[in-house]
Short mmCIF file of C-alpha atoms in Angstrom, two decimals:
data_model
loop_
_atom_site.label_atom_id
_atom_site.label_comp_id
_atom_site.label_asym_id
_atom_site.label_seq_id
_atom_site.Cartn_x
_atom_site.Cartn_y
_atom_site.Cartn_z
CA MET A 917 6.14 -19.23 -23.64
CA LYS A 918 6.41 -17.17 -20.48
CA THR A 919 3.31 -16.02 -18.67
CA ILE A 920 3.02 -12.76 -16.66
CA TYR A 921 -0.17 -12.43 -14.68
CA VAL A 922 -1.11 -9.01 -13.35
CA CYS A 923 -3.00 -9.40 -10.03
CA SER A 924 -3.73 -7.10 -7.16
CA THR A 925 -4.35 -7.18 -3.34
CA THR A 926 -7.66 -5.21 -3.80
CA PRO A 927 -9.91 -4.03 -6.56
CA PHE A 928 -9.10 -0.67 -8.27
CA ALA A 929 -5.46 -0.99 -7.46
CA GLY A 930 -4.08 -0.10 -10.88
CA LYS A 931 -4.08 -3.47 -12.76
CA THR A 932 -4.99 -1.88 -16.16
CA LEU A 933 -2.33 0.89 -15.61
CA THR A 934 0.25 -1.89 -14.86
CA THR A 935 -0.74 -4.09 -17.81
CA LEU A 936 -0.29 -1.16 -20.28
CA MET A 937 3.15 -0.40 -18.80
CA LEU A 938 4.26 -4.00 -19.02
CA GLY A 939 3.01 -4.19 -22.60
CA ASP A 940 5.03 -1.11 -23.54
CA TYR A 941 8.03 -2.62 -21.67
CA LEU A 942 7.84 -5.91 -23.70
CA ARG A 943 7.22 -4.03 -27.04
CA GLU A 944 10.40 -1.91 -26.31
CA LYS A 945 12.42 -5.00 -25.78
CA GLY A 946 11.33 -6.27 -29.22
CA THR A 947 9.68 -9.24 -27.56
CA SER A 948 6.63 -10.83 -29.14
CA PHE A 949 3.63 -10.95 -26.80
CA THR A 950 -0.06 -11.15 -26.66
CA TYR A 951 -2.68 -10.31 -23.94
CA ARG A 952 -5.84 -11.91 -22.53
CA LYS A 953 -8.07 -11.28 -19.56
CA PRO A 954 -9.18 -14.85 -18.69
CA VAL A 955 -12.07 -13.89 -16.53
CA GLY A 956 -13.88 -10.80 -17.66
CA ASN A 957 -15.93 -9.04 -14.98
CA ARG A 958 -16.95 -5.93 -17.01
CA PRO A 959 -19.16 -7.47 -19.77
CA THR A 960 -20.49 -5.07 -22.36
CA MET A 961 -21.92 -5.53 -25.84
CA ILE A 962 -19.62 -4.23 -28.65
CA GLU A 963 -20.77 -4.60 -32.27
CA GLY A 964 -22.96 -7.50 -31.35
CA THR A 965 -20.23 -9.30 -29.32
CA LEU A 966 -20.24 -9.62 -25.54
CA VAL A 967 -16.72 -8.62 -24.39
CA ASP A 968 -14.95 -7.39 -21.29
CA ASP A 969 -14.73 -3.58 -21.60
CA ASP A 970 -11.33 -3.39 -19.93
CA ALA A 971 -9.81 -6.23 -21.92
CA LEU A 972 -10.86 -4.62 -25.30
CA PHE A 973 -9.49 -1.22 -24.14
CA VAL A 974 -6.05 -2.83 -23.15
CA ALA A 975 -5.84 -4.79 -26.52
CA ARG A 976 -6.60 -1.72 -28.59
CA THR A 977 -4.31 0.74 -26.55
CA LEU A 978 -1.47 -1.78 -27.15
CA ASN A 979 -2.36 -2.18 -30.82
CA LEU A 980 -2.76 -5.90 -30.60
CA THR A 981 -4.83 -7.57 -33.31
CA ILE A 982 -7.15 -9.79 -31.28
CA SER A 983 -10.70 -10.59 -32.02
CA PRO A 984 -12.94 -9.08 -29.18
CA SER A 985 -14.46 -12.55 -28.78
CA GLU A 986 -11.09 -14.12 -28.06
CA LEU A 987 -10.05 -11.73 -25.27
CA SER A 988 -11.69 -13.65 -22.35
CA SER A 989 -12.62 -17.22 -21.60
CA VAL A 990 -15.32 -16.48 -19.15
CA LEU A 991 -17.48 -13.44 -18.80
CA LEU A 992 -19.11 -13.02 -15.41
CA THR A 993 -22.57 -11.93 -16.37
CA GLN A 994 -25.31 -12.11 -13.82
CA ASP A 995 -26.74 -15.03 -15.70
CA VAL A 996 -23.41 -16.99 -15.59
CA LEU A 997 -22.96 -16.23 -11.86
CA VAL A 998 -26.45 -17.51 -11.06
CA LYS A 999 -25.94 -20.74 -13.09
CA ALA A 1000 -22.51 -21.29 -11.38
CA LEU A 1001 -24.00 -20.76 -7.93
CA ARG A 1002 -26.68 -23.25 -8.69
CA GLY A 1003 -24.26 -25.77 -9.91
CA GLU A 1004 -25.60 -25.64 -13.38
CA THR A 1005 -22.35 -25.25 -15.10
CA GLY A 1006 -19.54 -27.76 -15.40
CA GLY A 1007 -16.97 -25.39 -13.99
CA PHE A 1008 -14.69 -23.06 -15.73
CA PHE A 1009 -11.23 -24.10 -14.52
CA HIS A 1010 -10.15 -26.39 -17.36
CA GLN A 1011 -11.82 -24.21 -19.95
CA ILE A 1012 -9.68 -21.24 -18.88
CA LEU A 1013 -6.51 -23.22 -18.72
CA ASP A 1014 -6.84 -24.41 -22.24
CA PHE A 1015 -7.84 -20.91 -23.29
CA CYS A 1016 -4.61 -19.42 -21.86
CA LYS A 1017 -2.29 -22.15 -23.21
CA GLN A 1018 -3.85 -21.72 -26.80
CA ALA A 1019 -3.58 -17.90 -26.60
CA GLY A 1020 0.23 -17.93 -25.83
CA GLU A 1021 1.17 -20.56 -28.45
CA LYS A 1022 2.68 -18.17 -31.02
CA ASP A 1023 4.44 -15.57 -28.74
CA GLU A 1024 7.27 -15.45 -26.37
CA PHE A 1025 5.19 -13.91 -23.56
CA LEU A 1026 1.55 -14.11 -22.68
CA LEU A 1027 0.34 -11.18 -20.55
CA LEU A 1028 -2.72 -11.80 -18.49
CA GLY A 1029 -4.86 -9.34 -16.65
CA GLY A 1030 -6.70 -10.25 -13.43
CA TYR A 1031 -9.77 -9.02 -12.07
CA GLY A 1032 -10.74 -7.89 -8.55
CA SER A 1033 -8.08 -9.12 -6.23
CA LEU A 1034 -5.72 -12.15 -6.32
CA TYR A 1035 -8.48 -14.16 -4.43
CA SER A 1036 -11.49 -12.93 -6.42
CA GLY A 1037 -13.29 -15.98 -7.99
CA THR A 1038 -12.27 -18.31 -5.35
CA PHE A 1039 -15.85 -19.48 -4.92
CA LEU A 1040 -15.80 -20.41 -8.62
CA GLY A 1041 -12.44 -22.22 -8.40
CA ILE A 1042 -10.91 -19.66 -10.84
CA SER A 1043 -9.15 -17.14 -8.53
CA GLY A 1044 -6.01 -15.43 -9.75
CA LEU A 1045 -4.00 -17.48 -7.26
CA THR A 1046 -5.40 -20.82 -8.59
CA LEU A 1047 -4.87 -19.94 -12.12
CA ALA A 1048 -1.38 -18.46 -11.58
CA LYS A 1049 -0.26 -21.74 -9.95
CA SER A 1050 -1.96 -23.96 -12.62
CA LEU A 1051 -0.38 -21.85 -15.51
CA HIS A 1052 3.14 -21.56 -13.76
CA ALA A 1053 2.65 -17.88 -14.33
CA ARG A 1054 4.89 -15.21 -12.83
CA VAL A 1055 2.67 -12.82 -10.89
CA VAL A 1056 3.16 -8.99 -10.83
CA LEU A 1057 1.25 -7.90 -7.63
CA VAL A 1058 -0.20 -4.33 -7.79
CA VAL A 1059 -0.80 -2.64 -4.47
CA ARG A 1060 -2.46 0.60 -3.91
CA TYR A 1061 -0.38 2.08 -1.16
CA GLU A 1062 -2.18 2.80 2.15
CA GLY A 1063 0.66 2.82 4.61
CA GLU A 1064 1.92 -0.09 6.62
CA ASP A 1065 -1.53 -1.74 6.52
CA VAL A 1066 -0.71 -3.13 3.04
CA LEU A 1067 2.07 -5.26 4.37
CA ASP A 1068 -0.16 -7.90 5.65
CA TYR A 1069 -1.81 -8.36 2.20
CA VAL A 1070 1.65 -8.43 0.40
CA LEU A 1071 3.10 -10.98 2.77
CA LYS A 1072 0.01 -13.17 2.63
CA ALA A 1073 0.05 -13.05 -1.21
CA ALA A 1074 3.88 -13.80 -1.21
CA GLU A 1075 3.30 -16.79 1.00
CA ASP A 1076 0.57 -18.11 -1.06
CA LEU A 1077 2.39 -17.55 -4.45
CA GLU A 1078 5.67 -18.74 -3.25
CA ASP A 1079 8.28 -18.55 -6.05
CA LEU A 1080 5.68 -17.41 -8.61
CA LEU A 1081 5.72 -13.84 -7.28
CA LEU A 1082 7.74 -11.84 -9.69
CA GLY A 1083 7.50 -8.64 -7.77
CA VAL A 1084 5.37 -6.02 -6.42
CA ILE A 1085 4.38 -2.66 -7.81
CA PHE A 1086 3.15 0.10 -5.42
CA ASN A 1087 0.78 2.53 -6.92
CA ASP A 1088 -0.66 5.97 -5.76
CA ILE A 1089 1.95 6.76 -3.12
CA SER A 1090 1.27 10.26 -1.90
CA PRO A 1091 4.12 12.72 -1.27
CA ALA A 1092 3.60 12.54 2.41
CA ASP A 1093 3.82 8.83 2.54
CA PHE A 1094 7.15 8.50 0.51
CA PRO A 1095 9.55 9.09 3.51
CA ASN A 1096 8.03 6.33 5.55
CA TYR A 1097 7.80 4.06 2.58
CA ASN A 1098 11.47 4.71 1.57
CA ASP A 1099 12.77 4.33 5.17
CA LEU A 1100 10.73 1.44 6.52
CA ILE A 1101 8.35 -0.30 4.04
CA ARG A 1102 10.64 -1.03 1.13
CA PRO A 1103 13.65 -2.21 3.17
CA PHE A 1104 11.31 -4.35 5.19
CA LEU A 1105 9.96 -6.15 2.08
CA GLU A 1106 13.33 -6.37 0.26
CA LYS A 1107 14.82 -8.09 3.37
CA ARG A 1108 12.23 -10.76 2.88
CA GLY A 1109 13.21 -11.30 -0.74
CA ILE A 1110 10.27 -9.57 -2.29
CA SER A 1111 11.34 -7.51 -5.38
CA ILE A 1112 9.83 -4.03 -5.88
CA LEU A 1113 9.23 -3.46 -9.58
CA GLY A 1114 7.86 0.09 -9.41
CA GLU A 1115 6.86 2.81 -7.16
CA PHE A 1116 4.20 5.11 -8.75
CA PRO A 1117 3.51 8.42 -7.06
CA HIS A 1118 -0.06 9.77 -6.75
CA ASP A 1119 -1.00 11.63 -9.86
CA ASP A 1120 -3.97 13.99 -9.93
CA LEU A 1121 -4.53 13.43 -13.62
CA LEU A 1122 -4.86 9.68 -13.19
CA ALA A 1123 -7.17 10.14 -10.26
CA ALA A 1124 -9.30 12.57 -12.35
CA VAL A 1125 -12.74 11.70 -13.40
CA SER A 1126 -14.39 12.85 -16.68
CA VAL A 1127 -17.68 14.71 -16.64
CA GLY A 1128 -19.15 11.78 -18.48
CA GLU A 1129 -18.13 9.36 -15.84
CA LEU A 1130 -19.54 11.67 -13.20
CA ARG A 1131 -22.91 11.92 -14.92
CA GLU A 1132 -23.11 8.22 -15.06
CA TYR A 1133 -21.94 7.46 -11.59
CA LEU A 1134 -24.06 10.07 -9.91
CA GLY A 1135 -27.06 9.50 -12.15
CA ALA A 1136 -27.16 13.21 -12.91
CA LYS A 1137 -28.85 15.03 -15.68
CA LEU A 1138 -26.45 16.95 -18.12
CA LEU A 1139 -27.69 20.28 -19.37
CA GLY A 1140 -26.59 20.76 -22.84
CA ASN A 1141 -24.26 18.60 -24.97
CA THR A 1142 -20.83 19.88 -24.06
CA GLY A 1143 -17.72 18.97 -22.07
CA GLU A 1144 -18.31 15.31 -21.12
CA ASP A 1145 -14.75 14.44 -21.94
CA ARG A 1146 -13.34 17.24 -19.62
CA LEU A 1147 -11.36 15.91 -16.60
CA VAL A 1148 -12.07 17.08 -13.02
CA GLU A 1149 -9.09 16.63 -10.57
CA HIS A 1150 -10.55 18.33 -7.50
CA PHE A 1151 -13.99 18.92 -6.04
CA LEU A 1152 -14.96 21.93 -3.99
CA ILE A 1153 -18.19 22.52 -2.15
CA GLY A 1154 -19.75 25.94 -2.75
CA GLY A 1155 -21.27 26.49 0.67
CA MET A 1156 -19.32 29.68 1.59
CA GLN A 1157 -19.47 33.31 0.90
CA VAL A 1158 -18.67 34.47 -2.65
CA ASP A 1159 -15.32 36.19 -1.75
CA LYS A 1160 -13.96 33.28 0.13
CA ALA A 1161 -15.08 30.89 -2.50
CA ILE A 1162 -13.27 32.80 -5.22
CA GLN A 1163 -10.08 32.52 -3.22
CA TYR A 1164 -10.37 28.64 -3.12
CA PHE A 1165 -11.39 28.55 -6.75
CA ARG A 1166 -8.33 30.54 -7.92
CA LYS A 1167 -5.91 28.29 -5.98
CA THR A 1168 -7.35 24.98 -7.13
CA PRO A 1169 -6.57 23.59 -10.70
CA ASN A 1170 -9.14 21.59 -12.80
CA PHE A 1171 -11.88 21.88 -10.26
CA GLY A 1172 -15.60 20.95 -10.14
CA VAL A 1173 -18.04 22.68 -7.87
CA ILE A 1174 -20.76 20.98 -5.84
CA VAL A 1175 -23.18 23.70 -4.97
CA GLY A 1176 -26.99 24.15 -4.42
CA GLY A 1177 -28.91 24.95 -7.52
CA ASP A 1178 -30.14 28.18 -5.84
CA ARG A 1179 -26.67 29.54 -5.28
CA SER A 1180 -26.35 31.57 -8.52
CA ASP A 1181 -23.69 33.72 -7.03
CA ILE A 1182 -21.31 30.75 -6.36
CA GLN A 1183 -22.14 29.32 -9.76
CA LEU A 1184 -21.20 32.47 -11.56
CA ALA A 1185 -17.98 32.83 -9.57
CA ALA A 1186 -17.08 29.19 -10.43
CA ILE A 1187 -17.66 29.84 -14.18
CA GLU A 1188 -15.53 33.08 -14.16
CA THR A 1189 -12.65 31.42 -12.36
CA GLY A 1190 -12.36 28.42 -14.85
CA ALA A 1191 -14.42 25.70 -13.24
CA ILE A 1192 -14.41 22.28 -15.08
CA CYS A 1193 -17.95 21.66 -14.39
CA LEU A 1194 -20.86 22.66 -12.09
CA ILE A 1195 -22.74 19.99 -9.95
CA LEU A 1196 -25.99 21.50 -8.85
CA THR A 1197 -27.87 19.88 -6.04
CA GLY A 1198 -31.36 19.88 -4.62
CA GLY A 1199 -32.91 19.34 -8.00
CA LEU A 1200 -32.92 23.02 -8.77
CA TYR A 1201 -31.99 24.18 -12.28
CA PRO A 1202 -29.87 27.27 -12.88
CA ASN A 1203 -31.30 30.58 -14.28
CA GLU A 1204 -30.78 31.46 -17.84
CA ILE A 1205 -27.86 33.80 -17.13
CA ILE A 1206 -25.89 30.89 -15.55
CA LEU A 1207 -26.86 28.50 -18.43
CA THR A 1208 -25.78 30.99 -21.07
CA ARG A 1209 -22.44 31.91 -19.34
CA ALA A 1210 -21.70 28.21 -18.79
CA GLU A 1211 -22.48 27.29 -22.51
CA GLU A 1212 -20.21 30.24 -23.63
CA ALA A 1213 -17.32 28.88 -21.45
CA GLY A 1214 -17.92 25.30 -22.53
CA ILE A 1215 -18.63 24.29 -18.83
CA PRO A 1216 -21.02 21.37 -18.51
CA VAL A 1217 -23.77 21.61 -15.86
CA LEU A 1218 -25.01 18.47 -13.91
CA VAL A 1219 -28.20 18.61 -11.95
CA LEU A 1220 -29.05 16.12 -9.10
CA PRO A 1221 -31.98 15.79 -6.79
CA GLU A 1222 -29.90 14.99 -3.61
CA ASP A 1223 -28.65 17.54 -1.19
CA THR A 1224 -25.06 18.92 -1.31
CA TYR A 1225 -23.88 16.81 1.54
CA SER A 1226 -25.04 13.56 0.08
CA VAL A 1227 -23.49 14.30 -3.35
CA ALA A 1228 -20.22 15.23 -1.75
CA ARG A 1229 -20.16 11.81 0.16
CA LYS A 1230 -20.71 10.02 -3.15
CA VAL A 1231 -17.90 11.92 -4.92
CA GLU A 1232 -15.43 10.94 -2.14
CA HIS A 1233 -15.50 7.39 -3.39
CA LEU A 1234 -14.75 8.28 -6.97
CA PRO A 1235 -10.96 8.47 -7.09
CA LEU A 1236 -10.73 4.66 -6.36
CA GLN A 1237 -13.04 3.87 -9.15
CA THR A 1238 -11.82 6.10 -12.02
CA ARG A 1239 -10.52 4.34 -15.09
CA ILE A 1240 -7.72 4.95 -17.55
CA ARG A 1241 -9.75 5.60 -20.67
CA HIS A 1242 -9.09 9.19 -21.49
CA PRO A 1243 -6.29 9.80 -24.04
CA ARG A 1244 -4.55 12.21 -21.57
CA LYS A 1245 -4.59 9.51 -18.89
CA VAL A 1246 -3.20 6.89 -21.24
CA GLN A 1247 -0.36 9.23 -22.20
CA ARG A 1248 0.42 10.04 -18.56
CA ALA A 1249 0.36 6.42 -17.57
CA ARG A 1250 2.92 5.62 -20.28
CA GLU A 1251 5.09 8.49 -19.01
CA LEU A 1252 4.98 7.14 -15.45
CA GLY A 1253 5.83 3.73 -16.85
CA ARG A 1254 8.89 5.02 -18.63
CA THR A 1255 9.97 6.85 -15.36
CA TYR A 1256 9.16 4.52 -12.50
CA LEU A 1257 8.99 0.95 -13.80
CA ARG A 1258 12.26 -0.85 -12.89
CA LYS A 1259 13.01 -2.22 -16.21
CA GLU A 1260 16.52 -3.44 -15.43
CA LEU A 1261 15.18 -5.44 -12.46
CA LEU A 1262 12.47 -6.84 -14.73
CA ASP A 1263 15.11 -7.90 -17.21
CA GLN A 1264 16.98 -9.83 -14.51
CA LEU A 1265 13.93 -11.54 -13.23
CA LEU A 1266 12.44 -12.53 -16.54
CA SER A 1267 15.67 -13.78 -18.13
#
């Protein structure tokens, strides 16, 4: 059995995206594999079973027949964390090692998903680094590209992992960053013997957020029962004159508008130019005309008590936290994997 452990330098770097791509890669090779997320950090109750939400999503998307209760060894619920910090548990290290060894007994590859960063769980003795070394797993390190600042994290991880580092995948590289990356960053790392397994460009669809996620994240009230699966790729603030707003609306694809609940003129303009959703601030509800037009167009309306500036600041943090759950996102992720994952290099490194 060979073990591949997907870890990252920071949370929300693209581990789930990478795990799906690697699963597809192994399946295309005709290689038997299974998947586990040893430490689950997103516990949720599914059909009476406590399970890591991300792990269940990955297993189902890869069409793997695994009981939900067998996907993770440890689920970091608040109760578990409190007991661990008080020293009321016997530790999880050996439990997780046994779990992983048993999980991979019948397949050629065991694909493991990490949580947080490579060092998350250090205080519990179960960081990705500790587990990778103990399992002799080859690590695929996922890095959300943010310029040359990421080099420190990559080099530190490479130093700590030594020969266990299979390679690095850079995610979310903007078009403006590619020249500097190609000319300086990649050659710098390759000279130091670090393999680059993939370079994934920024993708507006993958960074998009569904209206349902927006509602949950913002704590907004949804008027009506329509459109929660619609994806918003860009956000505009409706604080300008109508004629100027219309110009921006027409130039921006798949946009949502953050606007005061009293700005019916902007709201109507957004509906007529194809907005994905309206986010109304100030705790003010739209008039009947706006509600009727929005319902006819299938445009969901969210209402929040905060002011426009505060809501806009919250939304700024959304792209780093969006998750690949929408069918369109899964399809795009697989398209990117087929295009940008360096499969020949993976073949060489894994052989």
